[in-house]
Coordinates of C-alpha atoms in Angstrom, one line a residue:
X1292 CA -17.0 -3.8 138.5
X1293 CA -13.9 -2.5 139.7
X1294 CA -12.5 -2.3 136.0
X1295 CA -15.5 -0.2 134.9
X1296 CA -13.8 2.7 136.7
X1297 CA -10.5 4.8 136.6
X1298 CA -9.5 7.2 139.3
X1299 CA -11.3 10.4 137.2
X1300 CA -14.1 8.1 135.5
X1301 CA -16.9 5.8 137.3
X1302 CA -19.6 5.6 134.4
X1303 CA -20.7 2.7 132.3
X1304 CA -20.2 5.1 128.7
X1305 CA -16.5 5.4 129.7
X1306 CA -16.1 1.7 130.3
X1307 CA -17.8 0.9 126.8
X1308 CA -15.5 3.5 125.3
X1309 CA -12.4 1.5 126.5
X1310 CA -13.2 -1.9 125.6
X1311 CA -14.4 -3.4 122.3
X1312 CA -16.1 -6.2 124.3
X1313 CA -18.8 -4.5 125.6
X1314 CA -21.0 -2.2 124.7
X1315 CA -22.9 0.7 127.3
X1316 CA -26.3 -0.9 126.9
X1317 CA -24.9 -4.8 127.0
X1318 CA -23.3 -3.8 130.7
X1319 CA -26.4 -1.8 131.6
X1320 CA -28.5 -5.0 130.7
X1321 CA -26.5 -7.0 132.9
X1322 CA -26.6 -4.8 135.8
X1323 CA -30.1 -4.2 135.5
X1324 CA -31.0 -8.0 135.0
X1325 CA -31.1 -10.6 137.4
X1326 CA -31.5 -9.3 141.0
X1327 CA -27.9 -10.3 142.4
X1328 CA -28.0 -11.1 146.4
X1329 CA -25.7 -10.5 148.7
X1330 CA -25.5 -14.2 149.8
X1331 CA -23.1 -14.3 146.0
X1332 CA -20.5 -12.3 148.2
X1333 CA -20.7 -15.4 150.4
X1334 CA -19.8 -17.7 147.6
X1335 CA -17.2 -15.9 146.3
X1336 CA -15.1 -15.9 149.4
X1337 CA -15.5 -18.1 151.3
X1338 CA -13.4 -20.8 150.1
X1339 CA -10.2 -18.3 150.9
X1340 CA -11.9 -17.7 154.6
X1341 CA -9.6 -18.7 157.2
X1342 CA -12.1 -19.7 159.6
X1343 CA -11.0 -19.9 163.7
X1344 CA -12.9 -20.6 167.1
X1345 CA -11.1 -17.2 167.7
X1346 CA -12.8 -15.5 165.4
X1347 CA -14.6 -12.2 165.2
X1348 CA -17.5 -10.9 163.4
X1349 CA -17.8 -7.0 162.9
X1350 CA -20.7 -5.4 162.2
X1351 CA -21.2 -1.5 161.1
X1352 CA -22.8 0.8 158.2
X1353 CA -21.4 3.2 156.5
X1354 CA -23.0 5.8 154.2
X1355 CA -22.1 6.1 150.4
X1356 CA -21.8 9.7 149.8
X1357 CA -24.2 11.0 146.9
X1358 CA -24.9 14.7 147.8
X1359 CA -24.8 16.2 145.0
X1360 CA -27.5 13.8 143.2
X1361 CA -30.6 13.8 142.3
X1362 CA -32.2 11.2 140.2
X1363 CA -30.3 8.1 142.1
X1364 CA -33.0 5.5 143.8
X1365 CA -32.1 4.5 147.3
X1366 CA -30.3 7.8 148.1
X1367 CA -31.9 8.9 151.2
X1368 CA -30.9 11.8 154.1
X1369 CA -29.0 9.8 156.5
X1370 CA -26.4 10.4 159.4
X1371 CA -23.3 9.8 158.4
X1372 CA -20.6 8.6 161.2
X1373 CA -17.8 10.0 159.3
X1374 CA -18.9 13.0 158.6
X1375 CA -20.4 13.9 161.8
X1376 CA -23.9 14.8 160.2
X1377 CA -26.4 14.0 158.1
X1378 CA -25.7 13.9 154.2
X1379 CA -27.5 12.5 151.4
X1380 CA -26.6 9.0 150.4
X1381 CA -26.8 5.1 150.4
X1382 CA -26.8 3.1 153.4
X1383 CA -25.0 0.3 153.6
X1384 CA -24.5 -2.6 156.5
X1385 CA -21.4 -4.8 156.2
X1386 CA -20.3 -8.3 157.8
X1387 CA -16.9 -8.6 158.2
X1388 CA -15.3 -12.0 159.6
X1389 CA -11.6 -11.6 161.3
X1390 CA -9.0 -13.8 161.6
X1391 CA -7.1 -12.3 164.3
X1392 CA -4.1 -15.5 163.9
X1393 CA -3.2 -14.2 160.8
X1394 CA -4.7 -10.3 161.2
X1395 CA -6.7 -10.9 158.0
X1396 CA -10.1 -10.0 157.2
X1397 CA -12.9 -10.9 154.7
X1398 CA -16.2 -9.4 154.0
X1399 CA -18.5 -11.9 154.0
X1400 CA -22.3 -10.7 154.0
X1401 CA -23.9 -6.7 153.9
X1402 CA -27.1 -5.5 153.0
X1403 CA -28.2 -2.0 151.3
X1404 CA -30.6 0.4 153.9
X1405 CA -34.0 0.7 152.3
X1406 CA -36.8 0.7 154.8
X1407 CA -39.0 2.0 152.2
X1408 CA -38.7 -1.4 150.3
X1409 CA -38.2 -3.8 153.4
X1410 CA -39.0 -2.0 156.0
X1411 CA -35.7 -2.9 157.9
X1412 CA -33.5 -1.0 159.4
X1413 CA -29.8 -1.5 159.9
X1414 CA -30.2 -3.1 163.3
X1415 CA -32.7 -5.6 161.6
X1416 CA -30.0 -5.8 158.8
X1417 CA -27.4 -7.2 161.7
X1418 CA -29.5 -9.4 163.7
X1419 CA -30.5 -11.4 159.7
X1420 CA -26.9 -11.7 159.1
X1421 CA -25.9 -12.8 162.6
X1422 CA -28.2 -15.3 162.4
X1423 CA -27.4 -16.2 158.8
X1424 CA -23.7 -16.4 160.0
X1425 CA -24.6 -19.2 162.6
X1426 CA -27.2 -21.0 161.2
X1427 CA -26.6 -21.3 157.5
X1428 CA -22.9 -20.6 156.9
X1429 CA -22.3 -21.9 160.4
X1430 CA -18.9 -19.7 160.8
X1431 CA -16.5 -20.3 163.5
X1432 CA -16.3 -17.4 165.1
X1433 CA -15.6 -16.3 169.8
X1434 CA -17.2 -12.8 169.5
X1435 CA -19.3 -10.3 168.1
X1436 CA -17.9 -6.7 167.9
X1437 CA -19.8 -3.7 167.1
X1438 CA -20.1 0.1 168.0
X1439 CA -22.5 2.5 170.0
X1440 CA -25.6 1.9 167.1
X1441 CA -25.7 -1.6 167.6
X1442 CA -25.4 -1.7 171.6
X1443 CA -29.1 -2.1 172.0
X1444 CA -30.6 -4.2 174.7
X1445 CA -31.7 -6.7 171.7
X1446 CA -29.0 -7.2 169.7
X1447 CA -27.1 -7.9 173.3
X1448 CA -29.0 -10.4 174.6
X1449 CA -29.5 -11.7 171.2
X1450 CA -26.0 -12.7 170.9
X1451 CA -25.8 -13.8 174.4
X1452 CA -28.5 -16.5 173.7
X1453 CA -26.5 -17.4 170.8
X1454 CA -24.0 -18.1 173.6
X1455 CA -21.6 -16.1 171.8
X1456 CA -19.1 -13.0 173.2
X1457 CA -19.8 -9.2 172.6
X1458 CA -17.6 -6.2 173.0
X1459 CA -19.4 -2.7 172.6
X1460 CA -19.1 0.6 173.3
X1461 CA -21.7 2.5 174.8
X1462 CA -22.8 5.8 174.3
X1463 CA -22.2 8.4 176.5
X1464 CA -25.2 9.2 178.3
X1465 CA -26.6 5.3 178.7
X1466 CA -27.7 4.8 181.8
X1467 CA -26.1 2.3 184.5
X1468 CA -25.8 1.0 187.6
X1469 CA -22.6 -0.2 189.7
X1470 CA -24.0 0.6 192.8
X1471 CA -26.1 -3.0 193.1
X1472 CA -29.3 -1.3 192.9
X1473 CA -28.6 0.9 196.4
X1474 CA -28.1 4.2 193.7
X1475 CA -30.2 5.2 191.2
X1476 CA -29.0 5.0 187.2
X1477 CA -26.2 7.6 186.0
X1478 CA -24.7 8.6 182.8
X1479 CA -22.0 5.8 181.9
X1480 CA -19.3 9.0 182.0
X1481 CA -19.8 10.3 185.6
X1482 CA -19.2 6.9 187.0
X1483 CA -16.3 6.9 189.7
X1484 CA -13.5 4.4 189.2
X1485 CA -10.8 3.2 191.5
X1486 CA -7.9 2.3 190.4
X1487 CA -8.5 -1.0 191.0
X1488 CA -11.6 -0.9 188.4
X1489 CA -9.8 1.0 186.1
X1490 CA -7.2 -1.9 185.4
X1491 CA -10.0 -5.1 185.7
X1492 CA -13.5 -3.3 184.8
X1493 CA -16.2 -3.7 186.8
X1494 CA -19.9 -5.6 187.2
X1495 CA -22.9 -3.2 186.5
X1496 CA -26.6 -3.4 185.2
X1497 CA -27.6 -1.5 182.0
X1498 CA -30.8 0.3 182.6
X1499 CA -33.6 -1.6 180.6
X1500 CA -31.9 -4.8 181.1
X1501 CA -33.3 -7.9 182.8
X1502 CA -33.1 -7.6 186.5
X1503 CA -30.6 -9.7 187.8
X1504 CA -28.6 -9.3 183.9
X1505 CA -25.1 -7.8 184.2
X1506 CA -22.0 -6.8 182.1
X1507 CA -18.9 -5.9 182.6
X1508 CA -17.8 -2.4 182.1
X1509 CA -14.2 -1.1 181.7
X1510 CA -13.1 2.6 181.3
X1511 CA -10.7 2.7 177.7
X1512 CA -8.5 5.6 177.4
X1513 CA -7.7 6.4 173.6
X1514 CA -6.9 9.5 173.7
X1515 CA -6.7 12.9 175.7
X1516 CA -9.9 13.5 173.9
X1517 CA -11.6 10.1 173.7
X1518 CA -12.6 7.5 176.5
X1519 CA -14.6 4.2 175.1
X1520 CA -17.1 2.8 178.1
X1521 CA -16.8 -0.6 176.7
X1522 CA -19.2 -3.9 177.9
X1523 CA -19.0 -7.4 177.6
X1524 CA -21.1 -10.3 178.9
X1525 CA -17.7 -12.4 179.2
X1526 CA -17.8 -11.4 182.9
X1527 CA -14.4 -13.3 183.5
X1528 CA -12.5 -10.5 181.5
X1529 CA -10.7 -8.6 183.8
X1530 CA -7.7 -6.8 181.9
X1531 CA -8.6 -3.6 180.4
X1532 CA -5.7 -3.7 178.2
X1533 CA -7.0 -7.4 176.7
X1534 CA -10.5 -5.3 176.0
X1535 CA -8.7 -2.4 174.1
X1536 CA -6.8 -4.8 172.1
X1537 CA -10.1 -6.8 171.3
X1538 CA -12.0 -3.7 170.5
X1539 CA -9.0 -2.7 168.1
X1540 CA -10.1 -5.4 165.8
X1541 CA -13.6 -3.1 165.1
X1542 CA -11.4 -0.9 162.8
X1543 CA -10.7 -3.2 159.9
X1544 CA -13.9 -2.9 158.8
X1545 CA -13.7 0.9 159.1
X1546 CA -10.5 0.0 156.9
X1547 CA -12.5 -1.8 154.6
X1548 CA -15.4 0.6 154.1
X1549 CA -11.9 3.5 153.7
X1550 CA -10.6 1.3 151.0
X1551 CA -13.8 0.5 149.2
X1552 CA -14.9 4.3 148.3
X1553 CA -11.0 5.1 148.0
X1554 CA -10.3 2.7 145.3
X1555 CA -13.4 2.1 143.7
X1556 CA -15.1 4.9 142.9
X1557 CA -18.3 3.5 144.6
X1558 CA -19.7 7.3 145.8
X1559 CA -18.4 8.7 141.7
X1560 CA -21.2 5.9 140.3
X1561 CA -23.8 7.8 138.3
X1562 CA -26.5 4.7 138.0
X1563 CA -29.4 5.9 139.0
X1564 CA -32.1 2.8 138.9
X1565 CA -32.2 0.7 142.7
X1566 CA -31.6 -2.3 140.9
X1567 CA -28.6 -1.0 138.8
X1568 CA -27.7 0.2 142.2
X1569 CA -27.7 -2.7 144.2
X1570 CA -26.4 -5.1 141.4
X1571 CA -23.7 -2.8 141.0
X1572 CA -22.7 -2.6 144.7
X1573 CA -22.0 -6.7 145.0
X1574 CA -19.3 -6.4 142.2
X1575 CA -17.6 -3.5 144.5
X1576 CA -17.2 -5.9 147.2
X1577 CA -15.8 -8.5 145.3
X1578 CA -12.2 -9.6 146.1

């Protein structure tokens, strides 16, 4: 699919016009023929997936910018994490497996946003491939990571009753508790911290959680600007540092989604049909 654009071009009558092969209606056929499923990506990769019990599996969405279209299927008015508001475009939901040995990564699984057509929504989209990552392709793999939209209380305990790891960030405002039940629930950011607390993290109860069900929180600095409140049910982890390196793995599939609109064109495709669409969106994420 790759091949079918250039870095000015992104339209099927350009490819036909540079290849004697194929012809602008034999590549729109094949697009628009057999519904292609994600589970091909699967196939494709994974015999050069370097599975490890270390593993990580990344989950996150990213929006395919189409604001200035009209006629495209599937384009919907969406938030948009990288632009800070919402835009017009295609929703999509990406599994990414880590090796963090080797520091390599491998989309494995994603899914295109469409609750009009199945009704799901992105965090339904992540809880079908989680499960399809431990029950069909039975992946190796220590810990989920994910950001703020996926750090609900379902998708936590979830992955806990998979008896697998998770390392989120939480929003802001969620409510906690660190006080053993003898204080009411605060906002996650007006929490005191020793210094003690501040180094190991510390045990507290998400509001909306089961009653005796507890995480452990720790305080991430980034930045000047930006402090992570991140959890985790592995309640032996006790180094903030550890956690900040863990949580750094969550940016290769930022990297990935970067990379995939940078050098593919992927928001420049003019196919307007949902099928055309989705078929067209596997062959982007091909190796």
């Amino acid at each position: 699919m790759v091949a079918i654009s250039t870095s000015y071009h992104y339209t099927l009558t350009n490819f036909a016009e540079h290849t004697e092969k194929f012809s602008h209606d034999a590549v729109n056929r094949f697009l628009a023929g057999d519904q292609i499923r994600p589970h091909l990506v699967w196939e494709n990769v994974k015999g050069q997936v370097v599975q490890t019990p270390q593993g990580f599996l990344i989950f996150d969405d990213t929006v395919v910018d189409k604001e200035f279209s009209y006629n495209i299927e599937l384009v919907r008015h969406q938030y948009s994490g990288n632009e800070h508001e919402v835009i017009k475009g295609i929703g999509v939901v990406t599994c990414v497996y880590v090796n963090p040995e080797l520091d390599q990564f491998w989309i494995i699984d994603y899914r295109i946003y469409d609750p009009d057509g199945d009704g799901k929504t992105n965090l339904d989209h992540a809880h079908d491939m989680l499960t399809n990552c431990v029950y069909q392709k039975q992946l190796q793999f220590w810990a989920v990571l994910m950001d703020t939209w996926y750090a609900t209380k379902d998708m936590m305990l979830y992955i806990d009753k998979l008896r697998k790891i998770y390392y989120c960030p939480l929003k802001d405002n969620r409510q906690v508790d660190d006080s053993g039940g003898s204080q009411p629930y605060r906002r996650v950011d007006t929490l005191a911290w020793t210094e003690a607390e501040q180094q190991h993290g510390k045990l507290v109860k998400i509001k909306g959680f089961p009653g005796a069900y507890k995480v452990k929180l720790f305080r991430v600095v980034l930045s000047t600007q930006r402090t992570d409140y991140v959890v985790t049910n592995e309640l032996a982890q006790d180094n903030t540092q550890v956690v900040q390196e863990v949580c750094g793995f969550r940016w290769k599939v930022e990297q990935f989604h970067r990379e995939t609109k940078q050098l593919t064109g992927i928001e420049g495709c003019q196919c307007r049909r949902a099928r055309i669409v989705c078929n067209g969106s596997w062959h982007y994420k091909l190796p």
